[in-house]
mmCIF file of C-alpha atoms in Angstrom:
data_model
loop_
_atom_site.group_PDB
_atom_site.id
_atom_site.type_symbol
_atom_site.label_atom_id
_atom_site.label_comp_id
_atom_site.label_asym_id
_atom_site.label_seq_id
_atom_site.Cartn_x
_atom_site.Cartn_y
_atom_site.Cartn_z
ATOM 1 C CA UNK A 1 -17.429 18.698 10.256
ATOM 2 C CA UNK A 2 -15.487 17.795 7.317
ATOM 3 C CA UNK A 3 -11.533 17.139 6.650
ATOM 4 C CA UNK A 4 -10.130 17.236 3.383
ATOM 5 C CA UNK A 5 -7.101 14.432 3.033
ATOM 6 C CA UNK A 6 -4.984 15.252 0.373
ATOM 7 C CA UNK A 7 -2.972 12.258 -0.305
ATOM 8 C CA UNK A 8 -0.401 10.696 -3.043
ATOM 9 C CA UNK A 9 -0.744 9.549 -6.447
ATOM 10 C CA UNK A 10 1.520 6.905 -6.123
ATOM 11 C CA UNK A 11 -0.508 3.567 -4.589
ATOM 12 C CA UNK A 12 2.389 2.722 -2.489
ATOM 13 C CA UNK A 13 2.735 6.161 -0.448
ATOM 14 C CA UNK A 14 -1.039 6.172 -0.654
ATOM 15 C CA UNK A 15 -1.057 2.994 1.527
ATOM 16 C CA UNK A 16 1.366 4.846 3.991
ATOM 17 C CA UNK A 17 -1.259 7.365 4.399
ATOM 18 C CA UNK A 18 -3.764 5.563 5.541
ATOM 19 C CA UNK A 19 -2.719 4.964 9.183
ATOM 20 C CA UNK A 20 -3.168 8.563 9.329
ATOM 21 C CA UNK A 21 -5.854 9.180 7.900
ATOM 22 C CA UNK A 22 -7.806 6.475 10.539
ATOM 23 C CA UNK A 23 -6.103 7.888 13.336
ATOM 24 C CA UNK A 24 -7.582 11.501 12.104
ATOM 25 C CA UNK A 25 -10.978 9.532 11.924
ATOM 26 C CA UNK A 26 -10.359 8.490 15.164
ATOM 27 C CA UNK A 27 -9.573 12.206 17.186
ATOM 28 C CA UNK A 28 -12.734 13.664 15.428
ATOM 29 C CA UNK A 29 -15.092 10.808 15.482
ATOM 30 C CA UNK A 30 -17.465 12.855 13.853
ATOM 31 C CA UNK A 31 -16.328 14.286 11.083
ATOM 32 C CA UNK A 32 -16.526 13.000 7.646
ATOM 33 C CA UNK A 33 -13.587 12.656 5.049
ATOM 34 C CA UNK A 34 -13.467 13.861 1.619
ATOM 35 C CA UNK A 35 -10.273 12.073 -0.316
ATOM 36 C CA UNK A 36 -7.872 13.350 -3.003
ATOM 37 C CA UNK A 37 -6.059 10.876 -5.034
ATOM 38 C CA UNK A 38 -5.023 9.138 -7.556
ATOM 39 C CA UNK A 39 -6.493 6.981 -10.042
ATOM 40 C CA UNK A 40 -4.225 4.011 -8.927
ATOM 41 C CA UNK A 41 -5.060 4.990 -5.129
ATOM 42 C CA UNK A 42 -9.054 5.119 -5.420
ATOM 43 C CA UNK A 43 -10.004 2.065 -4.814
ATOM 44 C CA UNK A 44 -8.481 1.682 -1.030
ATOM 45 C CA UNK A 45 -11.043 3.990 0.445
ATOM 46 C CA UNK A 46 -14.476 3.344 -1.629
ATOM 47 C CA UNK A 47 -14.956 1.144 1.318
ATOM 48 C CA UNK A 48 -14.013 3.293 4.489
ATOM 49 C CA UNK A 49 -17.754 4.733 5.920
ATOM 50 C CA UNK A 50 -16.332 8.011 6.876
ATOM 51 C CA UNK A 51 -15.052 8.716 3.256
ATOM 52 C CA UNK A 52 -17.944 10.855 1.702
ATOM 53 C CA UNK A 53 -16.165 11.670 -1.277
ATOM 54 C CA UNK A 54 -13.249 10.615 -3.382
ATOM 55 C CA UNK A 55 -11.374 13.265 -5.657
ATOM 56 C CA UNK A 56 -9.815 12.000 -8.061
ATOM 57 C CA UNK A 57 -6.542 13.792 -9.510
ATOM 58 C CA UNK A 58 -5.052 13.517 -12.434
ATOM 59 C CA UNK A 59 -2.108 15.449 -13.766
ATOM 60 C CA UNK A 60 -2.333 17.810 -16.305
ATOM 61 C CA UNK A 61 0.024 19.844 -18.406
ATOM 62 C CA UNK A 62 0.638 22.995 -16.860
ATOM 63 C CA UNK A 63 -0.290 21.809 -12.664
ATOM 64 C CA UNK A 64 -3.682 22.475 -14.410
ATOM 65 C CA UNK A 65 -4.962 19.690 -11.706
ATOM 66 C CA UNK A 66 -4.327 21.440 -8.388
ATOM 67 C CA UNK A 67 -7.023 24.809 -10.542
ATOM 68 C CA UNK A 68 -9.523 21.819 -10.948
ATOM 69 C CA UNK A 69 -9.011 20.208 -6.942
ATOM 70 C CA UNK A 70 -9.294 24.052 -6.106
ATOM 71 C CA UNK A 71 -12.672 24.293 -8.139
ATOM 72 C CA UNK A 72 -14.299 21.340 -6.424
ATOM 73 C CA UNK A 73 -13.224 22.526 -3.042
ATOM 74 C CA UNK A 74 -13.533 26.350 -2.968
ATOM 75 C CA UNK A 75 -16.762 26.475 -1.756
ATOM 76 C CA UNK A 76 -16.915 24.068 0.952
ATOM 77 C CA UNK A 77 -15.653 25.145 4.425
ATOM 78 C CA UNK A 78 -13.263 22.873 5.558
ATOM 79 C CA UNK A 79 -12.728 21.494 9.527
ATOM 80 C CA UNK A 80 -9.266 20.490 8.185
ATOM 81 C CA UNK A 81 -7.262 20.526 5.548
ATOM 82 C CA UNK A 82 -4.400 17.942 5.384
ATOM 83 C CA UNK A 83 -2.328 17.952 2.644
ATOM 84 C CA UNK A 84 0.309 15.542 2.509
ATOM 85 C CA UNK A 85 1.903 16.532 -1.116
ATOM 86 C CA UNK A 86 3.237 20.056 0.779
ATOM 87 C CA UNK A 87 0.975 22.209 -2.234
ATOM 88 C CA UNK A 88 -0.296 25.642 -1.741
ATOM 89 C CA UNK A 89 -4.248 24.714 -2.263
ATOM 90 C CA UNK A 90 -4.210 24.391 1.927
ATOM 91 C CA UNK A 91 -3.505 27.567 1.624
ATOM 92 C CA UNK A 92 -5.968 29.169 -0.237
ATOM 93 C CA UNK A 93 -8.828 26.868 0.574
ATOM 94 C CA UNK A 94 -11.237 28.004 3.601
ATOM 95 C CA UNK A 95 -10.257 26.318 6.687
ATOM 96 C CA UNK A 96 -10.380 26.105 10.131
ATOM 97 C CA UNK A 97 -6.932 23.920 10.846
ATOM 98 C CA UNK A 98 -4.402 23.108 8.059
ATOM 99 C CA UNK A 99 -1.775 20.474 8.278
ATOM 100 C CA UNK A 100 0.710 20.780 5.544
ATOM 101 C CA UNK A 101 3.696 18.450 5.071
ATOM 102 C CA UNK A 102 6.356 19.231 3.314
ATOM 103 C CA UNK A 103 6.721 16.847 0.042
ATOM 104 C CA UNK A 104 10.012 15.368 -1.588
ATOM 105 C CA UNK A 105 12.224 12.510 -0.374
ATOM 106 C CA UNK A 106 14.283 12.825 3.049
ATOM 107 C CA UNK A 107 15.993 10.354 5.494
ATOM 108 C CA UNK A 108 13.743 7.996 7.926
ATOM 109 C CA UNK A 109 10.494 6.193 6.830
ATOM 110 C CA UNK A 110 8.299 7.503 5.313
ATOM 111 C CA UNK A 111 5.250 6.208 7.417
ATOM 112 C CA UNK A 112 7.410 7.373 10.725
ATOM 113 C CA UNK A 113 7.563 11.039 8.664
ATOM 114 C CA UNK A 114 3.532 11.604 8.310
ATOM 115 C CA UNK A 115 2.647 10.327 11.965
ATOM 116 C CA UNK A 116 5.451 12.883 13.130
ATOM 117 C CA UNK A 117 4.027 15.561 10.878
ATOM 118 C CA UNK A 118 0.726 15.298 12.377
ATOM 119 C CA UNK A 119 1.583 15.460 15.619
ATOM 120 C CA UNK A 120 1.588 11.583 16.556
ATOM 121 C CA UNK A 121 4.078 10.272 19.214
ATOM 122 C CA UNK A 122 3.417 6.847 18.328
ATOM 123 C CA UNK A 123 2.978 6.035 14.260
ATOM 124 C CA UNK A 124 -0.357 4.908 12.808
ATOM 125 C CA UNK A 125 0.297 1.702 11.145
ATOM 126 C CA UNK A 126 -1.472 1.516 7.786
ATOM 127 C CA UNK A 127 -4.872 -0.315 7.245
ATOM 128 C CA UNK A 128 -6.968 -1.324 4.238
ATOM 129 C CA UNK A 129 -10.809 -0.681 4.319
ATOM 130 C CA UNK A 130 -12.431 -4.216 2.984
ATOM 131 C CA UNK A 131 -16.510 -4.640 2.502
ATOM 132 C CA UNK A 132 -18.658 -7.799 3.245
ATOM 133 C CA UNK A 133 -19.097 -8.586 -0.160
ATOM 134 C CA UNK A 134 -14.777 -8.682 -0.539
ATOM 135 C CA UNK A 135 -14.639 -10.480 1.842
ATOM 136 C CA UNK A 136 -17.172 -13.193 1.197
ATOM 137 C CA UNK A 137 -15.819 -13.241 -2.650
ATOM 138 C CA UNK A 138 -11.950 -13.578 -0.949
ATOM 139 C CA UNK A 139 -13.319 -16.620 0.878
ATOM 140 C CA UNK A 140 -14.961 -18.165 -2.311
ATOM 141 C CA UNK A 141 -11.704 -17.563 -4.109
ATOM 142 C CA UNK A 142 -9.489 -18.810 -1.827
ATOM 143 C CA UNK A 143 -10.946 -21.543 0.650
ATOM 144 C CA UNK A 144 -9.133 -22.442 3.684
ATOM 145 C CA UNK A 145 -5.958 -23.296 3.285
ATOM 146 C CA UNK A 146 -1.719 -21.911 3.850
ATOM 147 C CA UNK A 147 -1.773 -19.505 0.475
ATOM 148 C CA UNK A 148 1.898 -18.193 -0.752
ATOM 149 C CA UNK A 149 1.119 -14.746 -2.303
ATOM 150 C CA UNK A 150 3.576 -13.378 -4.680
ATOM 151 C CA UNK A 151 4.288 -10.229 -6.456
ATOM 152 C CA UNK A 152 6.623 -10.601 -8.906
ATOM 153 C CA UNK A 153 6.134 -7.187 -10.651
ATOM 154 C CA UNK A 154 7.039 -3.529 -9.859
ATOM 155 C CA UNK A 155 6.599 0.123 -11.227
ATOM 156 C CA UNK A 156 9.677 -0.331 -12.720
ATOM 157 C CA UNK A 157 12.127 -3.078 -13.966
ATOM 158 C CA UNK A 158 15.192 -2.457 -11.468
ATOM 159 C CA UNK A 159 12.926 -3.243 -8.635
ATOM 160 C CA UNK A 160 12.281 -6.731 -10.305
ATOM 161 C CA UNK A 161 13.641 -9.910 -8.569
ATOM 162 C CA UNK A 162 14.118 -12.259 -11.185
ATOM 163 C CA UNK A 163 11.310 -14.503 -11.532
ATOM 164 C CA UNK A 164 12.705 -18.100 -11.931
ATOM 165 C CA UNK A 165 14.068 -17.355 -8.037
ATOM 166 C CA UNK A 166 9.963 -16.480 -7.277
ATOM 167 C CA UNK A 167 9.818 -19.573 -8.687
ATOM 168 C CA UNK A 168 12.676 -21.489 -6.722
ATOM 169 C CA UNK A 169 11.318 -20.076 -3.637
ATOM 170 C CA UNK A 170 7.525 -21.225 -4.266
ATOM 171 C CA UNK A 171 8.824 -24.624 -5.036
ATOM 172 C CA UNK A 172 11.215 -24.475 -1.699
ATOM 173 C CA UNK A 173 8.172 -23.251 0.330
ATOM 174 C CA UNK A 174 5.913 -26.186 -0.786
ATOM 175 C CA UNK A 175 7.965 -28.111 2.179
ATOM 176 C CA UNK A 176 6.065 -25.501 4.370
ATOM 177 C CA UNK A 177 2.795 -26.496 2.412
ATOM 178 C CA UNK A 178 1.963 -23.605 1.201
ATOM 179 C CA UNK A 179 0.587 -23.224 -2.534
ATOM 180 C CA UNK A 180 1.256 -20.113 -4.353
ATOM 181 C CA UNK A 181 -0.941 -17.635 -5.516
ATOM 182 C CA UNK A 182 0.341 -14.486 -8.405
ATOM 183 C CA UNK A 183 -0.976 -11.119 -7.813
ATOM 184 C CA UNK A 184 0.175 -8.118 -10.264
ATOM 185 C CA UNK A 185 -1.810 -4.967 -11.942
ATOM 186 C CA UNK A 186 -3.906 -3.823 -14.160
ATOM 187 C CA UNK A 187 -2.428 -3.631 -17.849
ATOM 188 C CA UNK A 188 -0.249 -5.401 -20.107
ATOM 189 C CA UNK A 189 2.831 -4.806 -18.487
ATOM 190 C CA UNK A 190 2.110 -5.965 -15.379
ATOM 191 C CA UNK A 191 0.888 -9.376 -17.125
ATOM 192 C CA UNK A 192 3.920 -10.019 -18.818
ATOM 193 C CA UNK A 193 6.522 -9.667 -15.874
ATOM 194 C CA UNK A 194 3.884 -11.994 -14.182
ATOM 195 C CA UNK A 195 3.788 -14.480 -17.125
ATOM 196 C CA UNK A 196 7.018 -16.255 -16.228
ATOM 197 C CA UNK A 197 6.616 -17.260 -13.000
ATOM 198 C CA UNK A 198 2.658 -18.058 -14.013
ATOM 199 C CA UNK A 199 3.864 -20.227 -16.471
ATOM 200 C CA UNK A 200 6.786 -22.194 -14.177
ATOM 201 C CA UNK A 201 4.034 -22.527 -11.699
ATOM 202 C CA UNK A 202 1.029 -23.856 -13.466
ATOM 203 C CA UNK A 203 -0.432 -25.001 -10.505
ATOM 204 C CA UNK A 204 -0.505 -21.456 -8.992
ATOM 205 C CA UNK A 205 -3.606 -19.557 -9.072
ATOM 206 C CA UNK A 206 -3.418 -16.103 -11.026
ATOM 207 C CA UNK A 207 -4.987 -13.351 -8.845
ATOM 208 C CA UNK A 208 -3.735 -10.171 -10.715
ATOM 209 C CA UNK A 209 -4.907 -7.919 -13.124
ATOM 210 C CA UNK A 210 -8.502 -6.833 -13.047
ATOM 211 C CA UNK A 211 -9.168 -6.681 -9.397
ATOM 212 C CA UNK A 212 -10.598 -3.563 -7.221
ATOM 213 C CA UNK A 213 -7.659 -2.710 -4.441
ATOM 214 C CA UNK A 214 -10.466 -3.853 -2.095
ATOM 215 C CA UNK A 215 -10.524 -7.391 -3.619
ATOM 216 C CA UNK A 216 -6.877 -7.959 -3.786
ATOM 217 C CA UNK A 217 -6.622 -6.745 0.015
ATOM 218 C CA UNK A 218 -9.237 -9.223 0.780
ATOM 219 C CA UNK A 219 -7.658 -12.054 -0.877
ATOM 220 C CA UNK A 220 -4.152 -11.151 0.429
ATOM 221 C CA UNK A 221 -5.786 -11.678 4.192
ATOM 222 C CA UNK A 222 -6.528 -14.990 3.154
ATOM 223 C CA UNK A 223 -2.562 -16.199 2.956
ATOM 224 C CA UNK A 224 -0.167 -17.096 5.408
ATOM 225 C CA UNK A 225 2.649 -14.979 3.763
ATOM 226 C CA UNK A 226 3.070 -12.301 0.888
ATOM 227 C CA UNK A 227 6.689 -12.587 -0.891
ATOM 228 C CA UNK A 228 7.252 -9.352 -3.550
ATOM 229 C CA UNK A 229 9.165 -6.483 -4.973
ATOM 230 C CA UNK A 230 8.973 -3.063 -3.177
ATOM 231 C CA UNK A 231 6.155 -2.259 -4.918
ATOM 232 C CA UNK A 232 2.037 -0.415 -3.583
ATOM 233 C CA UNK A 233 1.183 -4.319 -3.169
ATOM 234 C CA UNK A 234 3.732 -4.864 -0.805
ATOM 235 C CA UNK A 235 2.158 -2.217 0.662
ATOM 236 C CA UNK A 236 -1.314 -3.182 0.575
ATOM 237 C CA UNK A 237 -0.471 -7.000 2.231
ATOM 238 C CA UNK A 238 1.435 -5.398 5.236
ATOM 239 C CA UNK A 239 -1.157 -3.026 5.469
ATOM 240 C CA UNK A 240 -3.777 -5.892 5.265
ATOM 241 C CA UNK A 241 -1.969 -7.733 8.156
ATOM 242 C CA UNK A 242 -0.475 -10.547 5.840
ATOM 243 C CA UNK A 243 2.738 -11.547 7.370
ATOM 244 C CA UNK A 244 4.952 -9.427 4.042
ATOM 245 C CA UNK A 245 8.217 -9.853 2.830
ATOM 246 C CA UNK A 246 9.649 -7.130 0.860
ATOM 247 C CA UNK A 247 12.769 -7.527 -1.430
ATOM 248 C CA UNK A 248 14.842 -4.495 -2.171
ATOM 249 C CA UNK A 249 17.471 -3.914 -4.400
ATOM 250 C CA UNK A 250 17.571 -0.257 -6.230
ATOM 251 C CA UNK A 251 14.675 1.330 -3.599
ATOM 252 C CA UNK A 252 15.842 2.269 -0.058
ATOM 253 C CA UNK A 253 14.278 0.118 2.668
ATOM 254 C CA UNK A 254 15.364 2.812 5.179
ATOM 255 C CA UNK A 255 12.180 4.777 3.552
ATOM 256 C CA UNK A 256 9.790 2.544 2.063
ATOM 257 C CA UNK A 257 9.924 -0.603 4.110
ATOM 258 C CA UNK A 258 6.681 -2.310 4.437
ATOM 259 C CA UNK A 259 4.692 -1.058 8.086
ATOM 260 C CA UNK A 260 3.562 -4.170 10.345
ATOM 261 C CA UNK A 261 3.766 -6.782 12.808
ATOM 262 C CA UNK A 262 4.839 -9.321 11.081
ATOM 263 C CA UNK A 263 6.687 -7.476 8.414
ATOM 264 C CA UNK A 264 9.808 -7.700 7.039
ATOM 265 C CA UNK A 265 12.452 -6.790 4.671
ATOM 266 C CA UNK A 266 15.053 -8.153 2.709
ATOM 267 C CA UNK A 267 18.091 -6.179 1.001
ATOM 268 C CA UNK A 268 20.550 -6.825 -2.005
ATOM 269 C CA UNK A 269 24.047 -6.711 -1.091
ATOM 270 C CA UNK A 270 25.460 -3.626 -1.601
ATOM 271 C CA UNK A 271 25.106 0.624 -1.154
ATOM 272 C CA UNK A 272 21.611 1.099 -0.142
ATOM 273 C CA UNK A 273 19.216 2.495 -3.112
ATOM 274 C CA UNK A 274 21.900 0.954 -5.838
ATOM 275 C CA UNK A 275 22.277 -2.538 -5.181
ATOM 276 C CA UNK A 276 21.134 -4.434 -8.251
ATOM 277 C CA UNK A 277 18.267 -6.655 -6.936
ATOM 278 C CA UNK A 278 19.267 -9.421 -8.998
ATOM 279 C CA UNK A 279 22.394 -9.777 -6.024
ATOM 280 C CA UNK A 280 19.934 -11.009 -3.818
ATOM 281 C CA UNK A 281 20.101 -15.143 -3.482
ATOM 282 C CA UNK A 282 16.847 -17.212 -2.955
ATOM 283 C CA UNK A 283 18.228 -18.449 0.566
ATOM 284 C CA UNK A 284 18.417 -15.293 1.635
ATOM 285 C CA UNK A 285 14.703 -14.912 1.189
ATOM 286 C CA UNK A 286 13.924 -18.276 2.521
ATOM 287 C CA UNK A 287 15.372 -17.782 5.590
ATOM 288 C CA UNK A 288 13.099 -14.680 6.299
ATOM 289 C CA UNK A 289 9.951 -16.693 4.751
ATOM 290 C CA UNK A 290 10.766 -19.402 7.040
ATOM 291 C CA UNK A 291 11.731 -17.142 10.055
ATOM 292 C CA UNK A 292 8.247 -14.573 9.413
ATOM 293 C CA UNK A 293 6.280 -18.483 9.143
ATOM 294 C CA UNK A 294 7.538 -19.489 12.718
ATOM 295 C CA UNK A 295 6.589 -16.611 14.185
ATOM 296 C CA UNK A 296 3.168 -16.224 12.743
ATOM 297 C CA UNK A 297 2.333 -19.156 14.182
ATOM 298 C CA UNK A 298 2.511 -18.339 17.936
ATOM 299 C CA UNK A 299 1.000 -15.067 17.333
ATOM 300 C CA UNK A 300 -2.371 -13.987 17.380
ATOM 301 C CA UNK A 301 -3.761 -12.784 13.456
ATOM 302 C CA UNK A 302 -3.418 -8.742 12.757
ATOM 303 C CA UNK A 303 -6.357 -8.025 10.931
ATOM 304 C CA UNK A 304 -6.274 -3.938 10.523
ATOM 305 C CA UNK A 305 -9.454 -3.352 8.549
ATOM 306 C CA UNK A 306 -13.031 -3.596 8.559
#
């Protein structure tokens, strides 16, 4: 029995997916999953058991892509097909149930959208899918201890809080004892929006860059809190369980909020998806930090992964 899970590019709505896909894993307990994804998105399900096989997509000129996914499905008879982009390969491909849903933006989250789509009264929260050896390297990395993660960078500069207020509200939070740790992405770009707030903070450690998804998730279960830009690694810490903070300015927290217990928002004055982010104040933030701390502490710890 095999399901084919066709899900974003984007690592962000690939996080959203994966509530989903477990709770698919979890109504046929015996089937086995074959993944299509991005490169970006790879890396959260090389450690999931019931993931045989990970596709991965990249765009080419002319949808060129969806003739090569085609290709490396055609011949295998599919339990399922779920397609979460809304393409036509569910279409074509030999199946025995397809679940198509219908791509581009509308109102309502999107994680509320997909566990509707597939028929789920209540909505599968996301999860991450961490190994033993993560998690023993997390634990070498960061020893016990109340670890501030930040994510100061985004997929695109209007999304960016500015980071000398990451840095105000590290410094503010050291009252709560917590020490900071910087996580951002692979490449270049993603170092230099994290190099200011790495440099006000030398005592912070620098997480980011050249980590599998699987590492970073297992580190960001190691903190108390995760402060960032709507970003896939706000994602990844709600999804993780980390008590997450996400700050939104330009992006609509009406969609993309992050998914969790002990997750929260917090918006930029001003019309929803075109306040400038730089409108939001570092007390505003605190007071959720501080509020998202309290609770934390009289609730039991949301791991959702193995």
């Amino acid at each position: 029995m095999r399901i084919l899970f066709i899900t974003s590019n984007r690592l962000g709505d690939a996080v959203i997916s994966t509530g989903v896909l477990e709770a698919l894993q979890k109504r046929y307990p015996a089937a086995m999953v074959t993944v299509v994804c991005g490169p970006v998105a790879a890396g959260l399900f090389e450690a999931d058991p019931r993931c045989e096989r990970i596709i991965i997509m990249e765009k080419r000129r002319h949808d060129r892509h969806w003739i090569d996914l085609w290709r490396a499905c055609c011949r295998t008879r599919w339990f399922m097909v779920v397609d979460l982009r809304g393409s036509l390969i569910g279409l074509i491909l030999r199946a025995r149930r397809r679940i198509i849903v219908r791509g581009g933006r509308r109102p309502g989250r999107r994680v509320e959208q997909l566990g509707e789509a597939l028929g789920y009264r209540r909505t599968p929260m996301p999860r991450v899918w961490i190994s033993e050896k993560q998690r023993v390297e997390a634990v070498a990395a960061l020893p016990e201890g109340r670890w501030l993660a930040l994510g100061p960078t985004a997929n695109w500069d209007g999304k960016i809080w500015p980071p000398e207020r990451f840095v105000e509200l590290a410094q503010a939070l050291r009252a709560e004892n917590l020490r900071a740790v910087v996580f951002y992405g692979p490449g270049e770009g993603e170092r230099a929006r994290a190099e200011p707030v790495l440099k006000a903070l030398p005592e912070a450690l620098d997480l980011g860059g050249d980590k599998s998804l699987g590492e970073v998730a297992a580190l960001l279960q190691r903190c108390v809190l995760f402060v960032g830009n709507d970003s896939g690694l706000m994602h990844l810490a709600a999804a993780a369980g980390t008590p997450t903070l996400g700050l939104f300015g330009p992006s609509r927290a009406s969609e993309y909020a992050p998914a969790g217990r002990l997750a929260r928002f917090v918006e930029a004055p001003g019309p929803e998806g075109h306040a400038p982010i730089d409108g939001l104040g570092v007390a505003a933030v605190l007071k959720v930090a501080k509020e998202i701390l309290r609770e934390k502490d009289v609730c039991v710890p949301d791991r959702r992964s193995d």
